[in-house]
Short mmCIF file of N, CA and C in Angstrom, two decimals:
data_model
loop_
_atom_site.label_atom_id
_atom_site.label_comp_id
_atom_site.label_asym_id
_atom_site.label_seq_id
_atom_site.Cartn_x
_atom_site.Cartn_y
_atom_site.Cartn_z
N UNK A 25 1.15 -3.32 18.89
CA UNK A 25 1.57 -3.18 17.51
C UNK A 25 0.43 -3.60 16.58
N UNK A 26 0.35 -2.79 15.29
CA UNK A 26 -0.60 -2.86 14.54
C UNK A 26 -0.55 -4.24 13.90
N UNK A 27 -1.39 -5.25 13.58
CA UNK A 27 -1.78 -6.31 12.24
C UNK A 27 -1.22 -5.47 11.00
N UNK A 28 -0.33 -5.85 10.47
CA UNK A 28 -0.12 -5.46 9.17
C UNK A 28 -0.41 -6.25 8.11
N UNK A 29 -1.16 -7.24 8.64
CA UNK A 29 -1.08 -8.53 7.13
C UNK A 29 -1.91 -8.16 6.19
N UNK A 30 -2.87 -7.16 6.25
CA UNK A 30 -3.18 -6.57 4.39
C UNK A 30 -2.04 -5.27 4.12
N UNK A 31 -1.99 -4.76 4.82
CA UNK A 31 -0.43 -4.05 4.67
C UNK A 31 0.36 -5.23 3.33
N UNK A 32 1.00 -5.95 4.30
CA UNK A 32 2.01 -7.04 3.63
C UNK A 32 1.44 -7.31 2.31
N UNK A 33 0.25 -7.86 2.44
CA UNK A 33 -0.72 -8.46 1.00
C UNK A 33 -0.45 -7.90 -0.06
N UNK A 34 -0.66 -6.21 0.44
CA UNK A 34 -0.78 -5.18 -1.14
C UNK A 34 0.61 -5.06 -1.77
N UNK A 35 1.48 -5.30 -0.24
CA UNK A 35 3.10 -5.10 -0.59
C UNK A 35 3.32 -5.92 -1.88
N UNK A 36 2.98 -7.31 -1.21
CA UNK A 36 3.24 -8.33 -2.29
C UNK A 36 3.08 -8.23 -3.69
N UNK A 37 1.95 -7.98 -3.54
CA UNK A 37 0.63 -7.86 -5.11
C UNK A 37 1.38 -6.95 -5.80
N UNK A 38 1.63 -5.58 -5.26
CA UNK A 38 2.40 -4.63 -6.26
C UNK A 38 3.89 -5.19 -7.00
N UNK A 39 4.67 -5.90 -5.50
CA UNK A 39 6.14 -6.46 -6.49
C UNK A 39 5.75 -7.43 -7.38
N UNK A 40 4.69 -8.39 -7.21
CA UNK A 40 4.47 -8.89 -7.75
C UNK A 40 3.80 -9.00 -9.52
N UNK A 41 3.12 -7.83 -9.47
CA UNK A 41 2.97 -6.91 -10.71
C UNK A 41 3.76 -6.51 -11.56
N UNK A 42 4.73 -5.67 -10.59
CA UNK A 42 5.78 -4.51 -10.99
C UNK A 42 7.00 -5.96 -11.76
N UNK A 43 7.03 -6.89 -10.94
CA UNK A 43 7.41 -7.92 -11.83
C UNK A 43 6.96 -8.78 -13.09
N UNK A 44 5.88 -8.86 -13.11
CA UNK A 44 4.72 -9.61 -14.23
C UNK A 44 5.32 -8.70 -15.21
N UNK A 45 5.15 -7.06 -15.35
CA UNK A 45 5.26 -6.08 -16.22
C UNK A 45 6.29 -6.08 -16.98
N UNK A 46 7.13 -6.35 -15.87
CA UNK A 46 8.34 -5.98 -16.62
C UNK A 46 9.20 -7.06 -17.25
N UNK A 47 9.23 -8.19 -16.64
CA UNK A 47 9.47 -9.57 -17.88
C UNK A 47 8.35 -9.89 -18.96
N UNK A 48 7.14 -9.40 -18.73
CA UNK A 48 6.42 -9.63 -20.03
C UNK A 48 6.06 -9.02 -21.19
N UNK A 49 5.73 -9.36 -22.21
CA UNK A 49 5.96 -8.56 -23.55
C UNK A 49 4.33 -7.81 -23.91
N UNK A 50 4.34 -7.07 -22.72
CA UNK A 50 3.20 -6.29 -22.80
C UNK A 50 3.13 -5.05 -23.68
N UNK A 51 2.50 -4.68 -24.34
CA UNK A 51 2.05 -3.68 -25.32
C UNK A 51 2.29 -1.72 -24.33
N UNK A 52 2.51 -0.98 -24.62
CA UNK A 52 2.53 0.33 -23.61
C UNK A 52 1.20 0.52 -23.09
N UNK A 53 0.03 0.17 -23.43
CA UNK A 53 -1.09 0.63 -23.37
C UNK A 53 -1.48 -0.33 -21.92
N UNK A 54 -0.84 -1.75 -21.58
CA UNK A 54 -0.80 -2.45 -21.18
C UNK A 54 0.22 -1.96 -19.47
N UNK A 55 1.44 -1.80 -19.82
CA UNK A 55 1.94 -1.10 -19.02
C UNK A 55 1.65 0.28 -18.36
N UNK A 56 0.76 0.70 -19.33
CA UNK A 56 0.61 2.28 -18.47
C UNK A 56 -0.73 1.88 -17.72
N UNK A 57 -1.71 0.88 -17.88
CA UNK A 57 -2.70 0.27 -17.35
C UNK A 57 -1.97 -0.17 -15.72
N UNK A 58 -0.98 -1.30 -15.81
CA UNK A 58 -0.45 -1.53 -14.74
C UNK A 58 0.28 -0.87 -13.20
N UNK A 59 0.94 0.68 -14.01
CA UNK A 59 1.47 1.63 -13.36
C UNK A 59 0.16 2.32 -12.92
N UNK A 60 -0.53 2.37 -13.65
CA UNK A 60 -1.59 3.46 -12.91
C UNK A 60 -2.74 2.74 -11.73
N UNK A 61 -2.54 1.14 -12.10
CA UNK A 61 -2.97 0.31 -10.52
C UNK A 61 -2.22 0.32 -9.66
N UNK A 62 -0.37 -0.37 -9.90
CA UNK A 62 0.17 0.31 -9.01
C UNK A 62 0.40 1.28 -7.78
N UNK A 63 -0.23 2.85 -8.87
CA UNK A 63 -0.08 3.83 -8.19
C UNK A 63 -1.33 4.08 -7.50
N UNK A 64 -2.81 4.00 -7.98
CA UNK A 64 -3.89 3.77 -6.87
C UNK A 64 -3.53 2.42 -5.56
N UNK A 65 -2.52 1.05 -5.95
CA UNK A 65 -2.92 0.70 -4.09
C UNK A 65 -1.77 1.27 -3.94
N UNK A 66 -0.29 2.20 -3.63
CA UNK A 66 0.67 3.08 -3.04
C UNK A 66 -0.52 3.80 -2.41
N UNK A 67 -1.13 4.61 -3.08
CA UNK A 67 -2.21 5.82 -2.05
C UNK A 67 -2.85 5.00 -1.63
N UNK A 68 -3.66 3.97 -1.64
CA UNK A 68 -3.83 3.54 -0.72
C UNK A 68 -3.32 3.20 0.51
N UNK A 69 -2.12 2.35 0.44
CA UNK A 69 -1.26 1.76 1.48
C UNK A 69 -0.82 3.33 2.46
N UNK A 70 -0.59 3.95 1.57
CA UNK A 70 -0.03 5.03 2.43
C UNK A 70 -1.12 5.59 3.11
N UNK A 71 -2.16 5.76 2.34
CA UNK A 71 -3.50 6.24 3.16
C UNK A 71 -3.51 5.36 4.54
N UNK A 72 -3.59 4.14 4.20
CA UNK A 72 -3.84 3.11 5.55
C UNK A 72 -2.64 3.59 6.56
N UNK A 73 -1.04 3.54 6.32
CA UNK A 73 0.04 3.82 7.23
C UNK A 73 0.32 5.02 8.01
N UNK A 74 -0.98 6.04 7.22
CA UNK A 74 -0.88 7.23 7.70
C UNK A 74 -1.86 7.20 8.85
N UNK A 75 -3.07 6.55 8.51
CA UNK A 75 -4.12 6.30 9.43
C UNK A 75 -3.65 5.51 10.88
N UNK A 76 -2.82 4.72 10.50
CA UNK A 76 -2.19 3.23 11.81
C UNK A 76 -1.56 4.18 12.51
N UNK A 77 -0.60 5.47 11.64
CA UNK A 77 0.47 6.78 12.80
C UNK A 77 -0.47 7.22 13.80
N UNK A 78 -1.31 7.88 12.83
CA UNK A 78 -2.24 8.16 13.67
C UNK A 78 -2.45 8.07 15.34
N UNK A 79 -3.40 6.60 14.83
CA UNK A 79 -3.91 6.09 16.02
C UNK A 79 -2.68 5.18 16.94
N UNK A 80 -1.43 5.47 16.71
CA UNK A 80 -0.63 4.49 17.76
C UNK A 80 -0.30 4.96 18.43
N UNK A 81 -0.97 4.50 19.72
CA UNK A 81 -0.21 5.59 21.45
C UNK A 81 0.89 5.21 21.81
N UNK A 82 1.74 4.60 20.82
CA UNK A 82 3.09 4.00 20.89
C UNK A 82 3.94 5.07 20.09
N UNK A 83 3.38 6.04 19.50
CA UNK A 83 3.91 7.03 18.78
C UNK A 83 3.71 8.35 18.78
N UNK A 84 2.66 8.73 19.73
CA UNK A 84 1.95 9.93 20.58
C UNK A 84 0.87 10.12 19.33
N UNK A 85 0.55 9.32 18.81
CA UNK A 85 -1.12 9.15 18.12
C UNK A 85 -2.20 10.07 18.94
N UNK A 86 -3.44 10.13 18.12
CA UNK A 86 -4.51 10.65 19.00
C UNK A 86 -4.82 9.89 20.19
N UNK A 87 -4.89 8.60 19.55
CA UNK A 87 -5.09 7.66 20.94
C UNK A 87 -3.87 7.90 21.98
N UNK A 88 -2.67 8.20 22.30
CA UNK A 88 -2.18 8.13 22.98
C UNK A 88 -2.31 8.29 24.58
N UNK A 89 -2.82 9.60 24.71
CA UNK A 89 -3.59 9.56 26.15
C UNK A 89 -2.80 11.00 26.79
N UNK A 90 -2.46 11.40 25.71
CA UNK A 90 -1.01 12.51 25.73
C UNK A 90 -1.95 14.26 25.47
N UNK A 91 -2.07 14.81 26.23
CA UNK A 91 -2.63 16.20 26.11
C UNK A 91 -2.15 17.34 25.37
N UNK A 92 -3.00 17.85 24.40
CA UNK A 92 -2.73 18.14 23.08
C UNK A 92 -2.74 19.97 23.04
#
């Protein structure tokens, strides 16, 4: 099984944001700043979860060993 602990990290960071944002009395210019970091680490994360499918021979990944 894959290390997910920067997985987890970014998880955090985003609720953690997505919370900051939204109890604070931020300006729109401010919020649309936040959503649009948000949404660059999501493509990220997903970039990474797509990459981990990939390679898991626990899931018939490339690595698997499984003839294609």
């Amino acid at each position: 099984m894959q290390d997910m602990f920067f997985e987890t990290l970014t998880v955090q960071r985003m609720a953690m944001m997505s919370r900051l944002v939204a109890v604070s009395d931020c300006d729109q210019e401010d919020k649309s700043l936040a959503l649009a970091w948000l949404a660059e680490m999501n493509a990220e994360l997903l970039k990474s979860l797509l990459e981990a499918e990939k390679k898991s021979p626990q899931d018939g990944g490339n690595n698997s060993g499984l003839l294609q």
